[in-house]
Short mmCIF file of C-alpha atoms in Angstrom, two decimals:
data_model
loop_
_atom_site.label_atom_id
_atom_site.label_comp_id
_atom_site.label_asym_id
_atom_site.label_seq_id
_atom_site.Cartn_x
_atom_site.Cartn_y
_atom_site.Cartn_z
CA MET A 1303 4.42 34.13 -2.66
CA THR A 1304 8.08 35.12 -2.80
CA ILE A 1305 10.40 33.02 -4.93
CA ASN A 1306 13.42 32.49 -2.73
CA ILE A 1307 16.26 31.19 -4.90
CA HIS A 1308 19.92 31.38 -3.99
CA PRO A 1309 21.35 34.54 -5.62
CA SER A 1310 23.92 32.65 -7.68
CA ALA A 1311 21.20 30.27 -8.98
CA ALA A 1312 18.89 33.21 -9.76
CA ASP A 1313 21.70 34.97 -11.63
CA ASN A 1314 22.32 31.82 -13.67
CA PHE A 1315 18.63 31.40 -14.49
CA ASN A 1316 18.32 35.05 -15.50
CA LYS A 1317 21.39 34.78 -17.71
CA LYS A 1318 20.08 31.64 -19.43
CA ALA A 1319 16.68 33.29 -19.98
CA SER A 1320 18.26 36.34 -21.61
CA GLU A 1321 20.36 34.14 -23.88
CA LEU A 1322 17.18 32.65 -25.37
CA LEU A 1323 16.30 36.02 -26.94
CA VAL A 1324 18.82 35.53 -29.75
CA PHE A 1325 16.98 32.40 -30.91
CA VAL A 1326 13.70 34.19 -31.73
CA GLU A 1327 13.12 33.98 -35.49
CA GLU A 1328 10.39 34.68 -38.04
CA PHE A 1329 8.15 31.88 -39.30
CA PRO A 1330 5.69 31.78 -42.23
CA LEU A 1331 2.25 33.05 -41.24
CA HIS A 1332 0.56 30.11 -42.95
CA GLU A 1333 2.30 26.76 -43.27
CA ALA A 1334 1.42 24.46 -46.12
CA LYS A 1335 -0.55 21.40 -45.06
CA ARG A 1336 -0.97 18.14 -46.87
CA ALA A 1337 -4.42 17.91 -48.42
CA GLY A 1338 -6.63 15.29 -46.84
CA PHE A 1339 -10.01 13.82 -47.64
CA PRO A 1340 -13.09 15.76 -46.45
CA SER A 1341 -14.57 14.65 -43.14
CA ASP A 1342 -18.22 13.71 -42.87
CA LEU A 1343 -18.33 13.98 -39.07
CA HIS A 1344 -21.29 15.95 -37.74
CA ILE A 1345 -20.45 19.60 -36.95
CA ALA A 1346 -22.27 20.77 -33.82
CA ALA A 1347 -20.99 24.39 -33.75
CA SER A 1348 -18.66 26.82 -35.47
CA ILE A 1349 -16.25 29.30 -33.85
CA THR A 1350 -16.02 32.75 -35.44
CA ASP A 1351 -13.74 35.73 -34.86
CA LYS A 1352 -16.37 37.20 -32.52
CA ASP A 1353 -15.94 34.21 -30.19
CA ILE A 1354 -12.20 34.80 -29.74
CA ILE A 1355 -11.24 36.91 -26.74
CA GLY A 1356 -7.69 38.22 -26.38
CA GLU A 1357 -4.56 37.23 -28.29
CA ILE A 1358 -4.50 33.78 -29.84
CA GLU A 1359 -1.83 31.48 -28.45
CA VAL A 1360 -0.23 29.50 -31.26
CA ALA A 1361 1.76 26.37 -30.53
CA SER A 1362 2.58 23.01 -32.07
CA SER A 1363 2.69 19.68 -30.29
CA ASP A 1364 4.17 16.23 -30.79
CA HIS A 1365 2.21 12.96 -30.89
CA ARG A 1366 2.16 12.83 -27.07
CA GLY A 1367 0.62 16.29 -26.81
CA ASN A 1368 3.82 17.92 -25.53
CA THR A 1369 4.40 21.46 -26.80
CA VAL A 1370 7.45 21.54 -29.08
CA THR A 1371 7.33 25.23 -30.04
CA ARG A 1372 5.29 28.40 -29.49
CA PHE A 1373 4.71 31.51 -31.58
CA CYS A 1374 3.69 35.12 -31.06
CA HIS A 1375 2.45 37.74 -33.56
CA PHE A 1376 4.08 41.15 -33.96
CA ASN A 1377 3.64 43.77 -36.70
CA GLY A 1378 1.67 41.30 -38.83
CA LYS A 1379 4.38 38.66 -38.66
CA LYS A 1380 4.81 35.40 -36.75
CA PHE A 1381 7.81 34.87 -34.50
CA GLY A 1382 8.88 32.03 -32.29
CA LEU A 1383 11.49 29.41 -31.49
CA SER A 1384 12.42 26.37 -33.57
CA GLU A 1385 11.85 22.97 -32.00
CA GLU A 1386 15.53 22.67 -31.12
CA ASN A 1387 15.63 26.09 -29.45
CA TYR A 1388 12.26 25.62 -27.75
CA SER A 1389 13.67 22.49 -26.14
CA ARG A 1390 16.30 24.77 -24.56
CA LEU A 1391 13.51 26.94 -23.15
CA ARG A 1392 11.60 23.93 -21.82
CA GLU A 1393 14.75 22.50 -20.23
CA LEU A 1394 15.45 25.82 -18.49
CA ALA A 1395 11.83 26.05 -17.30
CA GLU A 1396 12.09 22.54 -15.82
CA ARG A 1397 15.31 23.43 -14.01
CA ILE A 1398 13.73 26.59 -12.57
CA GLN A 1399 10.58 24.70 -11.53
CA SER A 1400 12.65 22.06 -9.72
CA SER A 1401 14.00 24.71 -7.30
CA PRO A 1402 12.87 23.93 -3.72
CA THR A 1403 10.71 27.03 -3.25
CA ILE A 1404 9.00 26.62 -6.62
CA ARG A 1405 8.43 22.91 -7.23
CA SER A 1406 5.54 22.60 -4.77
CA THR A 1407 3.72 25.73 -5.99
CA LEU A 1408 4.22 26.29 -9.73
CA SER A 1409 3.95 23.76 -12.54
CA SER A 1410 6.64 23.34 -15.19
CA LEU A 1411 4.05 24.38 -17.78
CA PHE A 1412 3.33 27.62 -15.91
CA VAL A 1413 7.05 28.49 -15.77
CA GLU A 1414 7.45 27.46 -19.42
CA LYS A 1415 4.56 29.70 -20.59
CA LYS A 1416 5.77 32.66 -18.53
CA LEU A 1417 9.32 32.27 -19.82
CA PHE A 1418 8.10 32.32 -23.42
CA LEU A 1419 5.84 35.32 -22.73
CA TRP A 1420 8.73 37.20 -21.09
CA ILE A 1421 10.89 36.53 -24.16
CA CYS A 1422 8.09 37.65 -26.51
CA ASN A 1423 7.54 40.88 -24.57
CA LYS A 1424 11.26 41.61 -24.59
CA PHE A 1425 11.36 40.94 -28.33
CA LYS A 1426 8.36 43.22 -28.96
CA GLY A 1427 9.89 46.01 -26.88
CA ILE A 1428 7.33 45.66 -24.11
CA GLU A 1429 9.30 46.10 -20.94
CA PRO A 1430 8.61 43.49 -18.28
CA PRO A 1431 11.14 43.32 -15.41
CA ASP A 1432 14.68 43.00 -16.77
CA LEU A 1433 15.27 39.81 -14.83
CA PHE A 1434 13.08 36.79 -15.54
CA ILE A 1435 13.01 35.53 -11.95
CA GLU A 1436 11.59 38.90 -10.83
CA TYR A 1437 8.96 38.67 -13.57
CA LEU A 1438 8.10 35.09 -12.60
CA ASP A 1439 7.74 36.08 -8.95
CA ALA A 1440 5.40 38.95 -9.84
CA GLU A 1441 3.27 36.70 -12.06
CA ALA A 1442 3.14 34.01 -9.37
CA ARG A 1443 2.01 36.53 -6.74
CA ASN A 1444 -0.99 37.36 -8.91
CA ILE A 1445 -2.17 33.78 -9.30
CA VAL A 1446 -1.00 31.61 -6.40
CA LYS A 1447 -3.80 31.03 -3.91
CA THR A 1448 -5.30 28.36 -1.68
CA ILE A 1449 -7.25 25.92 -3.83
CA THR A 1450 -9.52 23.13 -2.59
CA SER A 1451 -10.25 20.42 -5.14
CA TRP A 1452 -12.91 17.70 -4.97
CA ILE A 1453 -12.29 14.75 -7.31
CA PRO A 1454 -15.32 12.40 -7.26
CA ILE A 1455 -14.78 8.65 -7.22
CA ALA A 1456 -17.14 6.60 -9.36
CA ASN A 1457 -19.21 3.85 -7.71
CA LEU A 1458 -17.95 4.60 -4.19
CA GLU A 1459 -19.90 5.82 -1.16
CA VAL A 1460 -18.40 6.44 2.28
CA GLU A 1461 -20.24 7.03 5.52
CA CYS A 1462 -17.63 9.40 6.96
CA SER A 1463 -14.48 11.31 6.03
CA PHE A 1464 -11.02 9.85 6.60
CA PRO A 1465 -7.47 11.01 5.79
CA VAL A 1466 -5.25 9.41 3.16
CA SER A 1467 -1.84 10.81 2.27
CA LYS A 1468 -2.06 14.63 2.42
CA SER A 1469 -5.73 14.62 1.41
CA GLU A 1470 -9.05 13.28 2.63
CA ILE A 1471 -11.76 11.06 1.24
CA ARG A 1472 -15.07 12.77 1.99
CA PRO A 1473 -18.71 12.12 1.06
CA LEU A 1474 -19.90 14.59 -1.57
CA SER A 1475 -23.17 14.90 0.28
CA LYS A 1476 -26.35 16.83 -0.40
CA SER A 1477 -25.48 19.24 2.42
CA VAL A 1478 -22.12 20.02 0.82
CA ILE A 1479 -23.72 20.84 -2.53
CA ASP A 1480 -26.50 22.80 -0.78
CA LYS A 1481 -23.83 24.94 0.87
CA TRP A 1482 -22.10 25.61 -2.45
CA GLU A 1483 -25.37 26.46 -4.18
CA ASN A 1484 -26.60 28.79 -1.44
CA LYS A 1485 -23.28 30.64 -1.48
CA ALA A 1486 -23.47 31.02 -5.26
CA LEU A 1487 -27.07 32.26 -5.18
CA SER A 1488 -26.25 34.83 -2.50
CA LYS A 1489 -24.08 36.80 -4.93
CA SER A 1490 -25.81 39.85 -6.38
CA ASN A 1491 -24.69 39.38 -10.00
CA VAL A 1492 -25.55 35.71 -10.31
CA ASN A 1493 -27.89 34.32 -12.97
CA ASN A 1494 -30.26 32.25 -10.82
CA GLU A 1495 -31.59 30.15 -13.67
CA HIS A 1496 -28.12 29.26 -14.96
CA THR A 1497 -26.87 28.55 -11.42
CA ALA A 1498 -29.84 26.32 -10.62
CA LYS A 1499 -29.26 24.35 -13.83
CA PHE A 1500 -25.56 23.95 -13.03
CA TYR A 1501 -26.21 22.59 -9.54
CA LYS A 1502 -29.00 20.33 -10.77
CA GLU A 1503 -26.55 18.68 -13.17
CA LEU A 1504 -23.90 18.55 -10.44
CA ARG A 1505 -26.28 16.69 -8.13
CA GLU A 1506 -27.37 14.25 -10.81
CA LYS A 1507 -23.81 13.27 -11.67
CA TYR A 1508 -21.90 13.45 -8.40
CA GLN A 1509 -24.10 13.79 -5.30
CA GLY A 1510 -23.55 10.95 -2.82
CA LEU A 1511 -20.24 9.82 -4.27
CA ALA A 1512 -17.02 9.84 -2.29
CA ALA A 1513 -14.41 12.39 -3.36
CA VAL A 1514 -10.71 12.94 -2.82
CA VAL A 1515 -10.43 16.42 -1.28
CA THR A 1516 -7.07 18.16 -1.56
CA VAL A 1517 -6.12 21.61 -0.25
CA ILE A 1518 -2.99 23.29 -1.59
CA GLU A 1519 -1.57 26.77 -2.03
CA ALA A 1520 -0.43 26.92 -5.64
CA GLU A 1521 -1.18 28.23 -9.11
CA PRO A 1522 -4.22 26.51 -10.69
CA GLU A 1523 -2.32 24.32 -13.17
CA TYR A 1524 -0.05 22.90 -10.48
CA ALA A 1525 -2.96 22.50 -8.07
CA SER A 1526 -4.87 20.52 -10.71
CA ASP A 1527 -1.91 18.26 -11.50
CA TYR A 1528 -1.17 17.73 -7.81
CA ALA A 1529 -4.78 16.91 -6.97
CA MET A 1530 -5.00 14.41 -9.83
CA GLU A 1531 -1.79 12.69 -8.76
CA GLU A 1532 -3.05 12.52 -5.17
CA ALA A 1533 -6.39 11.11 -6.29
CA GLN A 1534 -4.80 8.47 -8.53
CA GLN A 1535 -2.48 7.27 -5.77
CA ILE A 1536 -5.21 7.28 -3.12
CA ILE A 1537 -7.67 5.37 -5.31
CA ALA A 1538 -4.98 2.85 -6.22
CA ALA A 1539 -4.20 2.33 -2.52
CA LEU A 1540 -7.89 1.97 -1.69
CA GLY A 1541 -8.34 -0.57 -4.47
CA ILE A 1542 -6.06 -2.98 -2.61
CA PHE A 1543 -8.80 -3.41 -0.02
CA SER A 1544 -11.58 -4.11 -2.53
CA ASP A 1545 -13.07 -7.52 -3.31
CA ALA A 1546 -11.41 -7.30 -6.74
CA MET A 1547 -8.09 -8.24 -5.09
CA LEU A 1548 -9.52 -11.60 -4.06
CA ILE A 1549 -11.95 -12.53 -6.86
CA PRO A 1550 -10.33 -13.37 -10.25
CA ASP A 1551 -13.01 -12.17 -12.67
CA ILE A 1552 -14.24 -8.85 -11.25
CA ARG A 1553 -12.61 -5.46 -11.13
CA CYS A 1554 -12.87 -2.48 -8.85
CA ALA A 1555 -15.13 0.04 -10.57
CA SER A 1556 -14.21 2.86 -8.18
CA ASN A 1557 -11.91 5.15 -10.11
CA ILE A 1558 -11.82 8.86 -10.81
CA LYS A 1559 -15.29 9.75 -12.07
CA GLY A 1560 -15.12 9.93 -15.84
CA SER A 1561 -12.23 7.47 -16.11
CA GLU A 1562 -13.93 4.41 -14.65
CA ASN A 1563 -13.98 2.96 -18.18
CA ILE A 1564 -17.21 1.01 -18.17
CA PRO A 1565 -17.05 -1.19 -21.31
CA GLN A 1566 -20.05 -0.64 -23.55
CA ALA A 1567 -20.99 -1.66 -27.05
CA ALA A 1568 -23.09 0.18 -29.63
CA LYS A 1569 -24.82 -1.98 -32.27
CA ILE A 1570 -26.92 -0.91 -35.24
CA PHE A 1571 -29.19 -3.59 -36.68
CA GLU A 1572 -30.53 -3.01 -40.18
CA GLY A 1573 -33.78 -4.86 -41.00
CA GLU A 1574 -34.81 -6.14 -44.41
CA GLU A 1575 -37.39 -3.38 -44.75
CA GLY A 1576 -34.85 -0.66 -43.95
CA ASN A 1577 -35.85 -0.20 -40.34
CA LEU A 1578 -32.99 0.38 -37.90
CA LYS A 1579 -32.60 -0.70 -34.32
CA LEU A 1580 -29.91 0.84 -32.11
CA SER A 1581 -28.71 -1.15 -29.13
CA CYS A 1582 -26.30 0.17 -26.49
CA GLY A 1583 -25.34 -1.84 -23.44
CA ILE A 1584 -22.69 -2.62 -20.84
CA THR A 1585 -20.54 -5.60 -21.73
CA ASP A 1586 -18.86 -6.09 -18.34
CA MET A 1587 -21.40 -6.14 -15.53
CA SER A 1588 -18.63 -6.13 -12.87
CA SER A 1589 -17.89 -2.57 -13.99
CA ILE A 1590 -21.05 -1.21 -12.36
CA TRP A 1591 -20.43 -2.75 -8.96
CA GLN A 1592 -21.16 -0.18 -6.22
CA TRP A 1593 -18.74 -0.03 -3.28
CA ARG A 1594 -20.14 1.27 0.01
CA LEU A 1595 -17.89 1.75 3.04
CA ASP A 1596 -19.50 2.27 6.44
CA LYS A 1597 -17.57 3.52 9.50
CA ASP A 1598 -16.62 0.03 10.69
CA ARG A 1599 -15.30 -1.04 7.29
CA ILE A 1600 -13.33 2.20 6.92
CA LEU A 1601 -11.71 1.63 10.31
CA GLU A 1602 -10.90 -1.97 9.39
CA ILE A 1603 -9.29 -0.95 6.10
CA ARG A 1604 -7.25 1.76 7.78
CA GLN A 1605 -5.98 -0.58 10.47
CA THR A 1606 -5.23 -3.37 7.98
CA GLY A 1607 -2.80 -1.29 5.96
CA LEU A 1608 -4.28 1.85 4.41
CA ASP A 1609 -2.94 4.07 7.20
CA LYS A 1610 0.55 2.66 6.61
CA ILE A 1611 0.37 3.45 2.91
CA SER A 1612 -1.01 6.89 3.80
CA SER A 1613 1.86 7.71 6.15
CA MET A 1614 4.44 6.71 3.54
CA LEU A 1615 2.72 8.82 0.87
CA ALA A 1616 2.64 11.83 3.20
CA ALA A 1617 6.24 11.48 4.41
CA GLU A 1618 8.76 14.11 3.33
CA SER A 1619 11.45 11.43 2.97
CA LEU A 1620 11.45 7.62 2.86
CA LYS A 1621 13.97 4.87 3.42
CA ASP A 1622 15.01 2.91 0.34
CA PHE A 1623 12.97 -0.08 1.47
CA GLU A 1624 9.84 2.03 1.99
CA LYS A 1625 10.22 3.35 -1.56
CA SER A 1626 10.51 -0.24 -2.82
CA VAL A 1627 7.40 -1.21 -0.85
CA LEU A 1628 5.37 1.66 -2.33
CA ASN A 1629 6.51 0.86 -5.87
CA SER A 1630 5.55 -2.79 -5.39
CA ILE A 1631 2.22 -1.86 -3.76
CA PHE A 1632 1.17 0.40 -6.64
CA LEU A 1633 2.13 -2.22 -9.21
CA TYR A 1634 0.09 -4.75 -7.21
CA SER A 1635 -2.90 -2.38 -7.07
CA LYS A 1636 -3.19 -2.39 -10.87
CA SER A 1637 -4.69 -5.87 -10.63
CA ALA A 1638 -7.72 -4.42 -8.83
CA PHE A 1639 -8.77 -2.46 -11.89
CA VAL A 1640 -8.81 -5.27 -14.49
CA SER A 1641 -11.33 -8.10 -14.72
CA ASP A 1642 -9.35 -10.55 -16.84
CA PRO A 1643 -7.94 -13.21 -14.47
CA VAL A 1644 -4.70 -13.66 -16.40
CA GLU A 1645 -4.09 -9.90 -16.43
CA LYS A 1646 -4.47 -9.94 -12.67
CA VAL A 1647 -1.93 -12.75 -12.44
CA VAL A 1648 0.56 -10.81 -14.58
CA TYR A 1649 0.32 -7.67 -12.42
CA ILE A 1650 0.48 -9.58 -9.14
CA LEU A 1651 3.46 -11.72 -10.12
CA SER A 1652 5.30 -8.65 -11.43
CA SER A 1653 4.72 -6.82 -8.15
CA LEU A 1654 5.91 -9.82 -6.11
CA GLU A 1655 9.01 -10.21 -8.25
CA SER A 1656 9.82 -6.51 -7.85
CA ILE A 1657 10.09 -6.81 -4.06
CA LEU A 1658 11.20 -10.42 -3.52
CA LEU A 1659 13.97 -11.05 -6.04
CA LYS A 1660 17.57 -10.03 -5.38
CA ASN A 1661 18.43 -9.75 -9.06
CA GLU A 1662 17.28 -10.95 -12.46
CA ASN A 1663 19.79 -13.82 -12.53
CA GLU A 1664 18.45 -15.94 -9.68
CA PRO A 1665 15.78 -18.63 -10.31
CA ILE A 1666 12.44 -16.83 -10.16
CA GLN A 1667 9.71 -19.36 -9.39
CA GLN A 1668 11.49 -21.32 -6.68
CA ASN A 1669 12.83 -18.29 -4.81
CA LEU A 1670 9.61 -16.31 -5.09
CA ALA A 1671 7.45 -19.20 -3.91
CA GLU A 1672 9.70 -20.11 -1.00
CA ARG A 1673 10.10 -16.54 0.21
CA ILE A 1674 6.34 -15.88 0.20
CA ALA A 1675 5.76 -19.17 2.03
CA VAL A 1676 8.36 -18.44 4.72
CA PHE A 1677 7.26 -14.82 5.15
CA THR A 1678 3.53 -15.49 5.49
CA ALA A 1679 3.15 -18.98 6.99
CA GLN A 1680 4.47 -20.85 10.02
CA GLU A 1681 3.41 -24.46 9.42
CA LEU A 1682 5.32 -26.68 6.99
CA ASP A 1683 2.20 -28.06 5.31
CA GLU A 1684 0.83 -24.57 4.63
CA ARG A 1685 4.18 -23.48 3.21
CA LYS A 1686 4.14 -26.45 0.83
CA ILE A 1687 0.66 -25.49 -0.37
CA ILE A 1688 1.77 -21.89 -0.99
CA ILE A 1689 4.82 -23.01 -2.96
CA LYS A 1690 2.72 -25.38 -5.10
CA THR A 1691 0.08 -22.68 -5.72
CA ILE A 1692 2.59 -20.07 -6.86
CA LYS A 1693 4.48 -22.45 -9.14
CA SER A 1694 1.19 -23.58 -10.70
CA VAL A 1695 0.01 -20.02 -11.34
CA TYR A 1696 3.18 -19.32 -13.35
CA GLY A 1697 1.88 -21.91 -15.81
CA ILE A 1698 -1.30 -19.89 -16.21
CA ARG A 1699 0.68 -16.70 -16.83
CA SER A 1700 2.52 -18.39 -19.68
CA LYS A 1701 -0.86 -18.82 -21.43
CA TYR A 1702 -1.42 -15.06 -21.60
CA LEU A 1703 -4.45 -15.25 -23.88
CA HIS A 1704 -7.83 -13.63 -23.33
CA HIS A 1705 -10.03 -16.67 -23.15
CA GLY A 1706 -12.42 -18.18 -20.68
CA GLN A 1707 -10.71 -19.93 -17.79
CA THR A 1708 -11.82 -23.32 -16.52
CA SER A 1709 -13.29 -23.56 -13.03
CA SER A 1710 -10.11 -25.23 -11.79
CA GLU A 1711 -7.96 -22.41 -13.18
CA LEU A 1712 -10.19 -19.79 -11.54
CA LYS A 1713 -9.94 -21.66 -8.25
CA LEU A 1714 -6.14 -21.71 -8.54
CA ILE A 1715 -6.00 -17.99 -9.36
CA SER A 1716 -8.34 -17.23 -6.47
CA ASP A 1717 -6.11 -19.17 -4.04
CA PHE A 1718 -3.06 -17.36 -5.41
CA MET A 1719 -4.71 -13.95 -5.05
CA ILE A 1720 -5.52 -14.64 -1.40
CA ARG A 1721 -1.91 -15.66 -0.74
CA ALA A 1722 -0.62 -12.56 -2.51
CA TRP A 1723 -2.95 -10.28 -0.54
CA ILE A 1724 -1.78 -11.77 2.75
CA PHE A 1725 1.82 -11.24 1.66
CA PHE A 1726 1.28 -7.55 0.91
CA ILE A 1727 -0.53 -6.92 4.20
CA HIS A 1728 2.44 -8.53 6.00
CA LEU A 1729 4.79 -6.44 3.88
CA LEU A 1730 3.07 -3.20 4.91
CA ALA A 1731 3.27 -4.20 8.56
CA ASN A 1732 7.05 -4.66 8.20
CA ALA A 1733 7.78 -1.66 5.96
CA ASP A 1734 9.64 0.24 8.67
CA ARG A 1735 11.75 -2.72 9.89
CA PHE A 1736 14.29 -2.75 7.08
CA GLN A 1737 16.52 -0.20 5.41
CA THR A 1738 16.79 -1.79 1.97
CA GLN A 1739 15.08 -4.42 -0.15
CA GLN A 1740 18.25 -6.53 -0.04
CA GLU A 1741 18.12 -6.56 3.77
CA PHE A 1742 14.46 -7.63 3.63
CA VAL A 1743 15.10 -10.53 1.24
CA ASN A 1744 18.20 -11.66 3.20
CA ALA A 1745 16.11 -11.72 6.39
CA ILE A 1746 13.59 -14.05 4.73
CA ASP A 1747 16.37 -16.32 3.43
CA ASP A 1748 17.93 -16.44 6.90
CA LEU A 1749 14.56 -17.40 8.35
CA LYS A 1750 14.24 -20.13 5.74
CA LEU A 1751 17.53 -21.68 6.88
CA SER A 1752 16.93 -21.29 10.61
#
């Protein structure tokens, strides 16, 4: 990799990096901490000095986990940047990372860490390249490589591979894992017993599931972040075509493996004689629903709208209306991953409002209902039914309480969900017809008056 930044921009970045050196200051080696009560949590292992390899990286974070300052040790003392001055470093790192030749290869965190390390080495008298951009380029050359990531999807099987966005959904089949294992065992320095155990666990957890497969040339941190973002968007798009978009009280259980969030409850029952009974069980049976897509169903989903979403996700640039469509689609997809009917209604109405309202001042229910009816139906009687359904479902949203719905309410929500799904499939089919959301809404209003 060669970082290709305009000379004037590189000079500015180098100047700003050098200016950060004056903000390095000494901090106490041990900061006083407020005494707390002793924890009684079970300790499974202890880390000793022998377990620590290399120099310890010391940093402090805020409540969101964002690093607010870092420290380095030199001559028995601790040096670093205050929170205010570290924010200057982080801001500069973000500006550098946003450069066109960097933003698709290096993460902001990578640039941030390297900038702090460069400053520390300068402060210690270790001589890295005088100019930070040269140092960053050298560090990037050592770590940037082609990385293929497989992110398994819980409760989903696919018969064949198919492209979505810039990635693919592929079956994580036995033959794939066999290939990986054979390659690992062919290495001369491999521990066969450890390797066999690793692949046994891999098979037990992931074999047979579908996976989002992403190939990118980048440093590992960026590649990981990029692959996760791809997987989240692809799974959200796929969720639109699940039964959970049409049935009020189930949810799509196919999410990134490990984050499928299957609700469970642990209960400890204490008997009169001191005997204990431990009970653990799933509280939402819809969470373990297995989704299997054969070749015909995959083709149907792609033709219905997944390929359109895929092409927009993969595009280098989008029209304003296409951006609005994607934003609305992803808000709509959230309803697939909840099983509470009213939560579904809230997400779906919010997504419809985001694409169908001109502004926040116009009457919501009447305009939304009429525009959906005109856009998705031809016959007057059907349009009247759609308008009545949507107005009625707003009454259910106003009762946003987690309680059991009556059969009539579930029937109403089900009818509404079908109408909403038809609307979004129509919307995807028309995504390239309009330049802006305003043009789209005006076209519907004109059709209403024609």
